[in-house]
Amino acid sequence: MQHHDLSSKVRLRVKAACIVVCAAVAAGPAQHSYAQTQSPVAVRAAYIPVVTWLPAWVAKEKGFFKAHGLDVTLSVAQNLSILPGTVGKQFEIVPSTAPDLLKSVASGLDVVAVASEVFETEDNPSTHVIVAKDSGIAGPKDLVGKLIATPTIGGVIHVSVLYWLKKNGVDPTSVRAVEVPFPNMPDQLKAKRVDAVESVEPFAGALRANGNVSIADPLLSVGKDVLFPFWISQGEWARANLPTIEAWIAALEDAKSFIEKNPEEARKIMAQYTKLPEAVVQATPFPTYRFAIKAEDIQVWAAALKDVDQLDKEVDSSKLVVTP
Amino acid sequence: MAKGRLIARINWPGTAVLVFVALAWEAIVRSGLLDYEYLPAPSAIARGWGELAREGLLASDIAHTLSAVAIGWTAAMVLGVSLGFLLGLSATARRYSLASIEILRPMPGVAFAPVALLLFGFSLKTEMVVTILPVLWPVLVNTMGGVTSVHQRLHDVGRTFRLSRRDTILRIVLPAAMPPIVAGARIGLGLALVLAVIAEMVGNPAGLGYGIVREQQALRPDLMFAYIVTVGLIGIALNAGMLALAEALLPSFRQLRGEP
């Protein structure tokens, strides 16, 4: 009897071991999803210290990444344009924009969009072309021959301004642009060194509070509900790690719910990551967070970039989104 | 005695100009003659400096930038002095290398930041790529110049004493070439600090350079200027340290500077 019990136990253990080995072989050496190993999947991600990336900070601080089986390391970066080259090396997931993604792919990098972050919508605009109240500039046609301050020439906001100008019958080359960091734009506008600035919240809100006026949200000329910043990764990594991307999006969705239910606590986390003064943190509106992304969201940007001669190669937008 | 020498070395007229500029700046900002969000008064910058120091941010940022400067400058010194000696002693090496050096020398180190970021990501290595190359050239060119300008008579002295090639270099060429080498080292040290800060602003998010960017983005111009002032003060301290080191290693250096 005892002998029978022992041999049954041994058989059971052998079967269990076989199942484990078979599962490990089936998973392959590169697959380490939470479901297969039950240990957190390490994800290295970058962020820019602006409110756009609040869901990731909330997901990290409130344990949503952990709850979805991710061990996420968040590293700060200075600007978006340098990030596409870092995926697959230093980071798995980084923030980006459609112009940066499209230009990176056009120059041969294997990068894809894996999740959205913010959409620009008519009922919650975050980006503005702002002029001084006494400037005499009321619309795109008044900007001909003027100097406009942009955070990045070739960046998503300036591309949208060029598209907005063209759509309104203004030759984009008739408006000169100069790069100025967002925080320095109010002084440049006040000193009349520039005639208009391309600004985002919370800087745009502060500019308007000081008597300047917004003449347009340039992003909305690209689409009424248009993709703004989003998350990208290396194409090869994304295709091999769909469960990880699914967990990433699920954690961000949880963070979004948390922000909606606990805005005050979310603002504390925002202050911790941005180091903005309390008054600015309180005055900063939350953008429209949405994490699902489609190829069409990228396609509208590809068309806009081509229209203003910012993309000279054909890029197949349908292959630029890898998401569960 | 040492305290007296230190006081005697302070450039009092120059310091007075600095104090006058700071007072004028304070008066202009306080009176509202210049009313810009990103131009705080010196008193606000001083308070910001205190705030950073209390939080401990300043100490860790200074430590990072100084370590980057130390590594970058040391690497450039080792390379620059070695290659400078090689080129100074060998006419053939000079003939084959000077054209390449003249092409490479004007290249801005910061232009290599995107390539370095691709290769090394946000790291100290990226800072090194941006820092070492531009610092290398003044050290190399000064060393080469120092070695080639050693007077023929000094070489004759070596031959008279039947010194070996190694002894001639160590006992005659090296001491004679020291002043231009030290000059190159001083130029390189200042340059290393500037480039490390730039690399931190555009590449590696750490240290004083990233502190400037971080506080600018955080709408704290007082803290941003506090970081900029800190970079200036570190530059003065590094130069003073370099001079003290040169005087300690090279007794004739003080005479060369016209001091008793």
Coordinates of N, CA, C and O in Angstrom, one line a residue, chain A residues 34-193:
Chain A
Y34 N 4.0 37.4 -17.5 CA 3.5 37.2 -16.1 C 2.8 35.8 -16.0 O 3.0 35.1 -15.1
A35 N 1.9 35.6 -17.0 CA 1.1 34.4 -16.9 C 1.9 33.1 -16.9 O 1.6 32.1 -16.3
Q36 N 3.1 33.2 -17.6 CA 3.9 32.0 -17.8 C 4.8 31.8 -16.6 O 5.1 30.6 -16.1
T37 N 5.4 32.8 -16.1 CA 6.4 32.6 -15.0 C 5.9 33.1 -13.6 O 6.5 32.8 -12.6
Q38 N 4.8 33.8 -13.6 CA 4.3 34.4 -12.4 C 5.3 35.3 -11.7 O 5.1 35.6 -10.5
S39 N 6.3 35.7 -12.4 CA 7.2 36.7 -11.8 C 7.1 38.0 -12.6 O 6.9 37.9 -13.8
P40 N 7.2 39.1 -12.0 CA 7.0 40.4 -12.7 C 7.9 40.5 -13.9 O 9.1 40.1 -13.9
V41 N 7.3 41.1 -15.0 CA 8.1 41.3 -16.2 C 8.8 42.7 -16.1 O 8.1 43.7 -15.9
A42 N 10.1 42.7 -16.2 CA 10.8 44.0 -16.1 C 10.6 44.8 -17.4 O 10.7 44.4 -18.5
V43 N 10.1 46.1 -17.2 CA 9.9 47.0 -18.3 C 10.6 48.3 -17.9 O 10.3 48.9 -16.9
R44 N 11.6 48.7 -18.8 CA 12.2 50.0 -18.6 C 11.6 51.1 -19.5 O 11.5 50.8 -20.7
A45 N 11.0 52.1 -18.9 CA 10.3 53.1 -19.6 C 10.9 54.5 -19.3 O 11.4 54.7 -18.2
A46 N 10.7 55.4 -20.3 CA 11.2 56.8 -20.1 C 9.9 57.7 -20.0 O 8.8 57.3 -20.5
Y47 N 10.1 58.9 -19.4 CA 9.0 59.9 -19.4 C 9.6 61.3 -19.5 O 10.8 61.5 -19.2
I48 N 8.8 62.2 -19.9 CA 9.1 63.6 -19.8 C 8.3 64.2 -18.6 O 7.2 63.9 -18.5
P49 N 8.9 65.1 -17.8 CA 8.2 65.5 -16.6 C 7.1 66.6 -16.9 O 7.2 67.7 -16.5
V50 N 6.1 66.2 -17.7 CA 4.9 67.0 -17.9 C 3.7 66.1 -17.7 O 3.7 64.9 -17.7
V51 N 2.5 66.8 -17.5 CA 1.3 66.2 -17.1 C 0.8 65.0 -18.0 O 0.1 64.1 -17.6
T52 N 1.3 65.1 -19.2 CA 0.9 64.1 -20.2 C 1.1 62.7 -19.7 O 0.4 61.8 -20.0
W53 N 2.2 62.5 -19.0 CA 2.6 61.1 -18.6 C 2.2 60.7 -17.2 O 2.6 59.8 -16.6
L54 N 1.2 61.5 -16.6 CA 0.7 61.3 -15.3 C 0.2 59.8 -15.1 O 0.5 59.2 -14.0
P55 N -0.5 59.2 -16.0 CA -1.0 57.9 -15.8 C 0.1 56.9 -15.4 O -0.1 56.0 -14.6
A56 N 1.3 57.0 -16.1 CA 2.4 56.1 -15.8 C 2.9 56.3 -14.4 O 3.2 55.3 -13.7
W57 N 3.0 57.6 -14.0 CA 3.5 57.8 -12.6 C 2.5 57.3 -11.6 O 2.9 56.7 -10.6
V58 N 1.2 57.5 -11.9 CA 0.2 57.0 -10.9 C 0.2 55.4 -10.9 O 0.2 54.8 -9.8
A59 N 0.4 54.8 -12.1 CA 0.4 53.4 -12.2 C 1.6 52.8 -11.4 O 1.6 51.8 -10.7
K60 N 2.7 53.6 -11.4 CA 3.9 53.2 -10.7 C 3.7 53.4 -9.2 O 4.0 52.5 -8.4
E61 N 3.3 54.6 -8.8 CA 3.2 54.9 -7.4 C 2.1 54.1 -6.7 O 2.2 53.8 -5.5
K62 N 0.9 53.9 -7.4 CA -0.2 53.2 -6.7 C -0.2 51.7 -7.0 O -1.1 51.0 -6.6
G63 N 0.9 51.2 -7.6 CA 1.0 49.7 -7.7 C 0.2 49.1 -8.8 O 0.1 47.8 -8.8
F64 N -0.3 49.9 -9.8 CA -1.1 49.2 -10.9 C -0.2 48.4 -11.8 O -0.6 47.4 -12.3
F65 N 1.0 48.9 -12.1 CA 1.9 48.1 -12.9 C 2.2 46.8 -12.2 O 2.1 45.7 -12.9
K66 N 2.5 46.8 -11.0 CA 2.8 45.6 -10.2 C 1.6 44.6 -10.2 O 1.8 43.4 -10.4
A67 N 0.4 45.2 -10.1 CA -0.8 44.4 -10.0 C -1.0 43.7 -11.4 O -1.7 42.6 -11.4
H68 N -0.5 44.2 -12.4 CA -0.6 43.6 -13.7 C 0.6 42.9 -14.1 O 0.8 42.6 -15.3
G69 N 1.5 42.6 -13.2 CA 2.6 41.7 -13.4 C 3.8 42.4 -14.1 O 4.6 41.8 -14.7
L70 N 3.9 43.7 -13.9 CA 5.0 44.5 -14.5 C 5.9 45.1 -13.4 O 5.4 45.6 -12.4
D71 N 7.2 45.0 -13.6 CA 8.1 45.6 -12.7 C 8.7 46.8 -13.5 O 9.7 46.6 -14.3
V72 N 8.1 47.9 -13.4 CA 8.4 49.1 -14.3 C 9.4 50.0 -13.7 O 9.2 50.4 -12.5
T73 N 10.5 50.3 -14.4 CA 11.4 51.4 -14.0 C 11.2 52.6 -14.9 O 11.2 52.5 -16.1
L74 N 10.9 53.7 -14.2 CA 10.7 54.9 -15.0 C 11.9 55.9 -14.9 O 12.3 56.1 -13.8
S75 N 12.4 56.3 -16.1 CA 13.5 57.2 -16.1 C 13.2 58.5 -16.8 O 12.5 58.5 -17.8
V76 N 13.6 59.6 -16.2 CA 13.3 60.9 -16.8 C 14.2 61.1 -18.1 O 15.3 60.7 -18.1
A77 N 13.6 61.8 -19.0 CA 14.4 62.2 -20.2 C 14.1 63.7 -20.5 O 13.1 64.2 -20.1
Q78 N 15.0 64.4 -21.2 CA 14.9 65.8 -21.5 C 13.8 66.1 -22.5 O 13.1 67.0 -22.4
N79 N 13.9 65.4 -23.6 CA 12.9 65.7 -24.7 C 12.6 64.4 -25.5 O 13.3 63.5 -25.5
L80 N 11.4 64.5 -26.2 CA 10.9 63.3 -26.9 C 11.7 62.9 -28.1 O 11.8 61.7 -28.4
S81 N 12.2 63.9 -28.8 CA 12.8 63.6 -30.1 C 14.0 62.7 -30.0 O 14.3 62.0 -31.0
I82 N 14.7 62.6 -28.8 CA 15.9 61.8 -28.8 C 15.5 60.3 -28.4 O 16.4 59.4 -28.4
L83 N 14.2 60.1 -28.1 CA 13.9 58.8 -27.5 C 13.7 57.6 -28.5 O 14.0 56.5 -28.1
P84 N 13.3 57.8 -29.7 CA 13.1 56.6 -30.6 C 14.4 55.8 -30.7 O 14.3 54.5 -30.8
G85 N 15.5 56.4 -30.7 CA 16.8 55.7 -30.9 C 17.1 54.8 -29.7 O 18.1 54.0 -29.7
T86 N 16.4 55.0 -28.6 CA 16.8 54.3 -27.3 C 16.0 53.0 -27.1 O 16.4 52.3 -26.2
V87 N 14.9 52.8 -27.9 CA 14.1 51.6 -27.6 C 14.9 50.4 -28.1 O 15.6 50.4 -29.1
G88 N 14.7 49.3 -27.3 CA 15.5 48.1 -27.7 C 16.9 48.1 -27.1 O 17.5 47.1 -27.1
K89 N 17.3 49.2 -26.6 CA 18.7 49.3 -26.0 C 18.5 49.6 -24.5 O 18.6 48.8 -23.7
Q90 N 18.2 50.9 -24.3 CA 18.1 51.3 -22.9 C 16.7 51.2 -22.3 O 16.5 51.0 -21.1
F91 N 15.7 51.3 -23.2 CA 14.3 51.2 -22.8 C 13.5 50.2 -23.6 O 13.8 50.0 -24.8
E92 N 12.4 49.7 -23.0 CA 11.4 48.9 -23.8 C 10.3 49.8 -24.3 O 9.9 49.6 -25.5
I93 N 9.9 50.7 -23.5 CA 8.8 51.6 -23.9 C 9.1 53.1 -23.6 O 9.6 53.4 -22.5
V94 N 8.9 53.9 -24.6 CA 9.2 55.4 -24.4 C 8.1 56.2 -25.0 O 7.4 55.8 -25.9
P95 N 7.9 57.4 -24.6 CA 7.0 58.3 -25.2 C 7.4 58.8 -26.5 O 8.6 58.9 -26.8
S96 N 6.5 59.1 -27.4 CA 6.8 59.7 -28.7 C 5.6 60.4 -29.3 O 4.6 60.5 -28.7
T97 N 5.8 61.0 -30.5 CA 4.8 61.6 -31.2 C 4.8 61.1 -32.6 O 5.8 60.5 -33.1
A98 N 3.7 61.4 -33.4 CA 3.6 60.8 -34.7 C 4.7 61.3 -35.6 O 5.3 60.5 -36.3
P99 N 5.1 62.6 -35.7 CA 6.2 63.0 -36.5 C 7.5 62.3 -36.2 O 8.2 61.9 -37.1
D100 N 7.8 62.2 -34.9 CA 9.0 61.5 -34.5 C 9.0 60.0 -34.9 O 10.0 59.5 -35.4
L101 N 7.8 59.4 -34.7 CA 7.7 57.9 -35.1 C 7.9 57.8 -36.6 O 8.7 56.9 -37.1
L102 N 7.1 58.6 -37.4 CA 7.2 58.5 -38.8 C 8.5 58.8 -39.4 O 9.0 58.0 -40.3
K103 N 9.2 59.8 -38.9 CA 10.5 60.1 -39.4 C 11.5 59.1 -39.0 O 12.5 58.8 -39.7
S104 N 11.4 58.5 -37.8 CA 12.3 57.4 -37.3 C 12.2 56.2 -38.2 O 13.2 55.6 -38.7
V105 N 10.9 55.8 -38.5 CA 10.7 54.7 -39.4 C 11.2 55.0 -40.8 O 11.8 54.1 -41.4
A106 N 11.0 56.2 -41.3 CA 11.4 56.5 -42.6 C 12.9 56.5 -42.7 O 13.5 56.2 -43.8
S107 N 13.6 56.7 -41.6 CA 15.1 56.6 -41.6 C 15.6 55.3 -41.2 O 16.8 55.1 -41.0
G108 N 14.7 54.3 -41.1 CA 15.2 52.9 -41.0 C 15.1 52.3 -39.6 O 15.5 51.1 -39.4
L109 N 14.6 53.0 -38.6 CA 14.5 52.4 -37.3 C 13.3 51.5 -37.2 O 12.2 51.8 -37.7
D110 N 13.4 50.4 -36.4 CA 12.3 49.5 -36.2 C 11.6 49.9 -34.9 O 11.8 49.3 -33.9
V111 N 10.7 50.9 -35.1 CA 9.9 51.3 -33.9 C 8.4 51.3 -34.3 O 8.0 51.6 -35.5
V112 N 7.6 51.0 -33.3 CA 6.1 50.9 -33.5 C 5.4 51.6 -32.3 O 5.9 51.6 -31.2
A113 N 4.2 52.0 -32.6 CA 3.3 52.5 -31.5 C 2.7 51.3 -30.8 O 2.2 50.4 -31.5
V114 N 2.7 51.3 -29.5 CA 2.1 50.2 -28.7 C 0.9 50.6 -27.9 O 0.0 49.8 -27.6
A115 N 0.8 51.9 -27.6 CA -0.4 52.4 -26.8 C -0.4 53.9 -26.9 O 0.6 54.5 -27.1
S116 N -1.6 54.4 -26.9 CA -1.8 55.8 -27.0 C -1.6 56.4 -25.5 O -1.4 55.6 -24.6
E117 N -1.6 57.7 -25.4 CA -1.6 58.3 -24.1 C -2.6 59.5 -24.0 O -3.4 59.5 -23.2
V118 N -2.4 60.4 -25.0 CA -3.3 61.6 -24.9 C -3.9 61.8 -26.3 O -3.2 61.7 -27.3
F119 N -5.2 62.2 -26.4 CA -5.8 62.6 -27.6 C -6.2 64.1 -27.4 O -6.6 64.5 -26.3
E120 N -6.0 64.9 -28.5 CA -6.4 66.3 -28.4 C -7.9 66.3 -28.9 O -8.2 65.8 -30.0
T121 N -8.8 66.9 -28.1 CA -10.2 66.9 -28.5 C -10.7 68.3 -28.4 O -10.1 69.2 -27.7
E122 N -11.8 68.5 -29.2 CA -12.4 69.9 -29.2 C -12.8 70.3 -27.8 O -12.8 71.5 -27.5
D123 N -13.4 69.4 -27.0 CA -13.9 69.8 -25.7 C -12.8 69.9 -24.6 O -13.0 70.3 -23.5
N124 N -11.5 69.4 -25.0 CA -10.5 69.5 -24.0 C -9.1 69.9 -24.7 O -8.2 69.1 -24.7
P125 N -9.1 71.1 -25.3 CA -7.8 71.4 -26.0 C -6.7 71.7 -25.1 O -6.9 72.3 -24.0
S126 N -5.5 71.3 -25.4 CA -4.3 71.6 -24.6 C -3.2 72.4 -25.3 O -2.3 72.8 -24.6
T127 N -3.3 72.6 -26.6 CA -2.3 73.2 -27.3 C -2.8 74.5 -28.0 O -3.9 74.4 -28.6
H128 N -2.0 75.5 -28.0 CA -2.6 76.8 -28.5 C -1.5 77.6 -29.2 O -0.3 77.6 -28.8
V129 N -1.9 78.4 -30.2 CA -1.1 79.4 -30.8 C -1.5 80.7 -30.1 O -2.7 81.1 -30.1
I130 N -0.6 81.3 -29.3 CA -1.0 82.4 -28.5 C -0.2 83.7 -28.9 O 1.0 83.6 -29.3
V131 N -1.0 84.8 -28.9 CA -0.4 86.1 -29.3 C -0.7 87.1 -28.2 O -1.6 86.9 -27.4
A132 N 0.0 88.2 -28.2 CA -0.3 89.3 -27.3 C -1.6 90.0 -27.7 O -1.9 90.0 -28.9
K133 N -2.3 90.4 -26.7 CA -3.7 91.0 -27.0 C -3.6 92.2 -28.0 O -4.5 92.3 -28.9
D134 N -2.5 93.0 -27.9 CA -2.4 94.2 -28.7 C -1.6 93.9 -30.0 O -1.2 94.8 -30.6
S135 N -1.4 92.6 -30.4 CA -0.5 92.3 -31.5 C -1.2 92.6 -32.8 O -0.5 92.7 -33.9
G136 N -2.5 92.6 -32.9 CA -3.2 92.8 -34.2 C -3.3 91.5 -35.0 O -3.7 91.5 -36.1
I137 N -2.8 90.4 -34.3 CA -2.9 89.1 -35.0 C -4.2 88.4 -34.5 O -4.3 88.1 -33.3
A138 N -5.0 88.1 -35.5 CA -6.3 87.4 -35.1 C -6.5 86.1 -35.7 O -7.3 85.3 -35.3
G139 N -5.7 85.8 -36.7 CA -5.8 84.5 -37.4 C -4.6 84.1 -38.2 O -3.6 84.9 -38.2
P140 N -4.6 83.0 -38.9 CA -3.4 82.5 -39.6 C -2.9 83.5 -40.7 O -1.7 83.7 -40.8
K141 N -3.8 84.2 -41.4 CA -3.3 85.1 -42.4 C -2.5 86.3 -41.8 O -1.6 86.8 -42.5
D142 N -2.8 86.6 -40.6 CA -2.0 87.7 -40.0 C -0.6 87.3 -39.6 O 0.2 88.2 -39.1
L143 N -0.3 86.0 -39.6 CA 1.0 85.6 -39.2 C 2.1 85.6 -40.4 O 3.2 85.4 -40.1
V144 N 1.6 86.0 -41.6 CA 2.6 86.0 -42.7 C 3.7 87.0 -42.4 O 3.4 88.2 -42.0
G145 N 4.9 86.6 -42.5 CA 6.1 87.4 -42.3 C 6.4 87.6 -40.8 O 7.4 88.3 -40.5
K146 N 5.7 86.9 -39.9 CA 5.9 87.0 -38.5 C 6.8 85.9 -38.0 O 7.1 84.9 -38.7
L147 N 7.3 86.1 -36.7 CA 8.2 85.1 -36.1 C 7.4 84.4 -35.0 O 6.8 85.0 -34.1
I148 N 7.4 83.1 -35.1 CA 6.7 82.3 -34.1 C 7.6 81.4 -33.3 O 8.6 80.8 -33.8
A149 N 7.4 81.4 -32.0 CA 8.3 80.5 -31.1 C 7.7 79.1 -31.0 O 6.5 79.0 -30.7
T150 N 8.5 78.1 -31.2 CA 8.1 76.7 -31.2 C 9.0 76.0 -30.2 O 10.2 76.3 -30.2
P151 N 8.5 75.0 -29.5 CA 9.4 74.2 -28.7 C 10.4 73.4 -29.5 O 11.5 73.2 -29.1
T152 N 9.9 72.9 -30.7 CA 10.8 72.1 -31.5 C 10.4 72.3 -33.0 O 9.3 71.9 -33.3
I153 N 11.4 72.7 -33.8 CA 11.1 72.8 -35.2 C 11.1 71.3 -35.7 O 12.1 70.6 -35.5
G154 N 10.1 70.9 -36.3 CA 10.0 69.5 -36.8 C 9.2 68.7 -35.8 O 8.9 67.5 -36.0
G155 N 8.9 69.2 -34.6 CA 8.1 68.5 -33.6 C 6.6 68.5 -33.9 O 6.2 69.2 -34.8
V156 N 5.8 67.8 -33.2 CA 4.4 67.6 -33.5 C 3.6 68.9 -33.5 O 2.8 69.1 -34.3
I157 N 4.0 69.8 -32.5 CA 3.2 71.0 -32.5 C 3.5 71.9 -33.7 O 2.5 72.4 -34.3
H158 N 4.7 72.0 -34.0 CA 5.1 72.9 -35.1 C 4.5 72.3 -36.5 O 4.1 73.1 -37.3
V159 N 4.6 71.0 -36.6 CA 4.1 70.4 -37.8 C 2.6 70.7 -37.9 O 2.1 71.1 -39.0
S160 N 1.9 70.7 -36.8 CA 0.4 71.0 -36.8 C 0.2 72.4 -37.1 O -0.8 72.8 -37.8
V161 N 1.1 73.3 -36.7 CA 0.9 74.7 -37.0 C 1.1 75.0 -38.5 O 0.4 75.7 -39.1
L162 N 2.2 74.3 -39.1 CA 2.4 74.4 -40.5 C 1.2 73.9 -41.3 O 0.7 74.6 -42.3
Y163 N 0.6 72.8 -40.8 CA -0.6 72.3 -41.5 C -1.8 73.2 -41.4 O -2.5 73.4 -42.3
W164 N -1.9 73.8 -40.2 CA -3.0 74.7 -39.9 C -2.9 75.9 -40.8 O -3.9 76.4 -41.4
L165 N -1.7 76.4 -41.0 CA -1.4 77.6 -41.9 C -1.8 77.2 -43.3 O -2.6 78.0 -43.9
K166 N -1.3 76.1 -43.8 CA -1.6 75.7 -45.1 C -3.1 75.5 -45.4 O -3.6 75.9 -46.4
K167 N -3.8 74.9 -44.4 CA -5.2 74.6 -44.5 C -6.0 75.9 -44.6 O -7.1 75.9 -45.2
N168 N -5.4 76.9 -44.1 CA -6.1 78.2 -44.1 C -5.6 79.2 -45.2 O -5.7 80.4 -45.1
G169 N -4.9 78.6 -46.2 CA -4.5 79.3 -47.3 C -3.2 80.2 -47.1 O -2.9 81.1 -47.9
V170 N -2.4 79.8 -46.1 CA -1.2 80.6 -45.8 C 0.0 79.7 -46.2 O 0.0 78.5 -45.8
D171 N 0.9 80.2 -46.9 CA 2.1 79.5 -47.3 C 3.0 79.3 -46.0 O 3.4 80.3 -45.4
P172 N 3.2 78.0 -45.5 CA 3.9 77.8 -44.3 C 5.3 78.4 -44.3 O 5.8 78.8 -43.2
T173 N 5.9 78.5 -45.4 CA 7.3 79.1 -45.5 C 7.3 80.6 -45.3 O 8.3 81.2 -45.1
S174 N 6.1 81.2 -45.3 CA 6.0 82.7 -45.1 C 6.0 83.0 -43.6 O 6.1 84.2 -43.2
V175 N 6.0 82.0 -42.7 CA 6.1 82.3 -41.3 C 7.4 81.7 -40.8 O 7.7 80.5 -41.0
R176 N 8.2 82.5 -40.1 CA 9.5 82.1 -39.6 C 9.3 81.5 -38.2 O 8.4 81.9 -37.5
A177 N 10.2 80.5 -37.9 CA 10.0 79.9 -36.6 C 11.4 79.9 -35.8 O 12.4 79.8 -36.5
V178 N 11.3 80.0 -34.5 CA 12.5 79.9 -33.7 C 12.2 79.0 -32.5 O 11.1 79.1 -32.0
E179 N 13.2 78.2 -32.1 CA 13.0 77.3 -31.0 C 13.2 78.0 -29.7 O 14.2 78.7 -29.5
V180 N 12.2 77.9 -28.8 CA 12.2 78.5 -27.5 C 11.6 77.5 -26.5 O 10.5 77.0 -26.8
P181 N 12.2 77.2 -25.4 CA 11.6 76.3 -24.4 C 10.3 76.9 -23.9 O 10.2 78.1 -23.8
F182 N 9.3 76.1 -23.6 CA 8.0 76.5 -23.2 C 8.1 77.6 -22.0 O 7.4 78.6 -22.1
P183 N 8.9 77.3 -21.0 CA 8.9 78.3 -19.9 C 9.4 79.7 -20.3 O 9.1 80.6 -19.6
N184 N 10.2 79.8 -21.3 CA 10.8 81.1 -21.7 C 9.8 81.8 -22.7 O 10.1 83.0 -23.0
M185 N 8.8 81.2 -23.2 CA 7.9 81.8 -24.2 C 7.2 83.1 -23.7 O 7.2 84.1 -24.4
P186 N 6.7 83.1 -22.4 CA 6.0 84.3 -22.0 C 6.9 85.6 -22.0 O 6.5 86.6 -22.5
D187 N 8.2 85.4 -21.6 CA 9.1 86.6 -21.6 C 9.4 87.0 -23.1 O 9.5 88.2 -23.3
Q188 N 9.6 86.0 -23.9 CA 9.9 86.4 -25.4 C 8.7 87.1 -26.0 O 8.9 88.0 -26.8
L189 N 7.5 86.7 -25.6 CA 6.3 87.3 -26.2 C 6.1 88.7 -25.6 O 5.8 89.7 -26.3
K190 N 6.4 88.8 -24.3 CA 6.3 90.1 -23.6 C 7.3 91.1 -24.1 O 7.0 92.3 -24.3
A191 N 8.5 90.6 -24.4 CA 9.6 91.5 -24.9 C 9.4 91.8 -26.4 O 10.2 92.5 -27.0
K192 N 8.4 91.2 -27.0 CA 8.1 91.3 -28.5 C 9.3 90.8 -29.3 O 9.5 91.3 -30.4
R193 N 10.0 89.9 -28.8 CA 11.1 89.2 -29.6 C 10.4 88.2 -30.6 O 11.0 87.9 -31.6

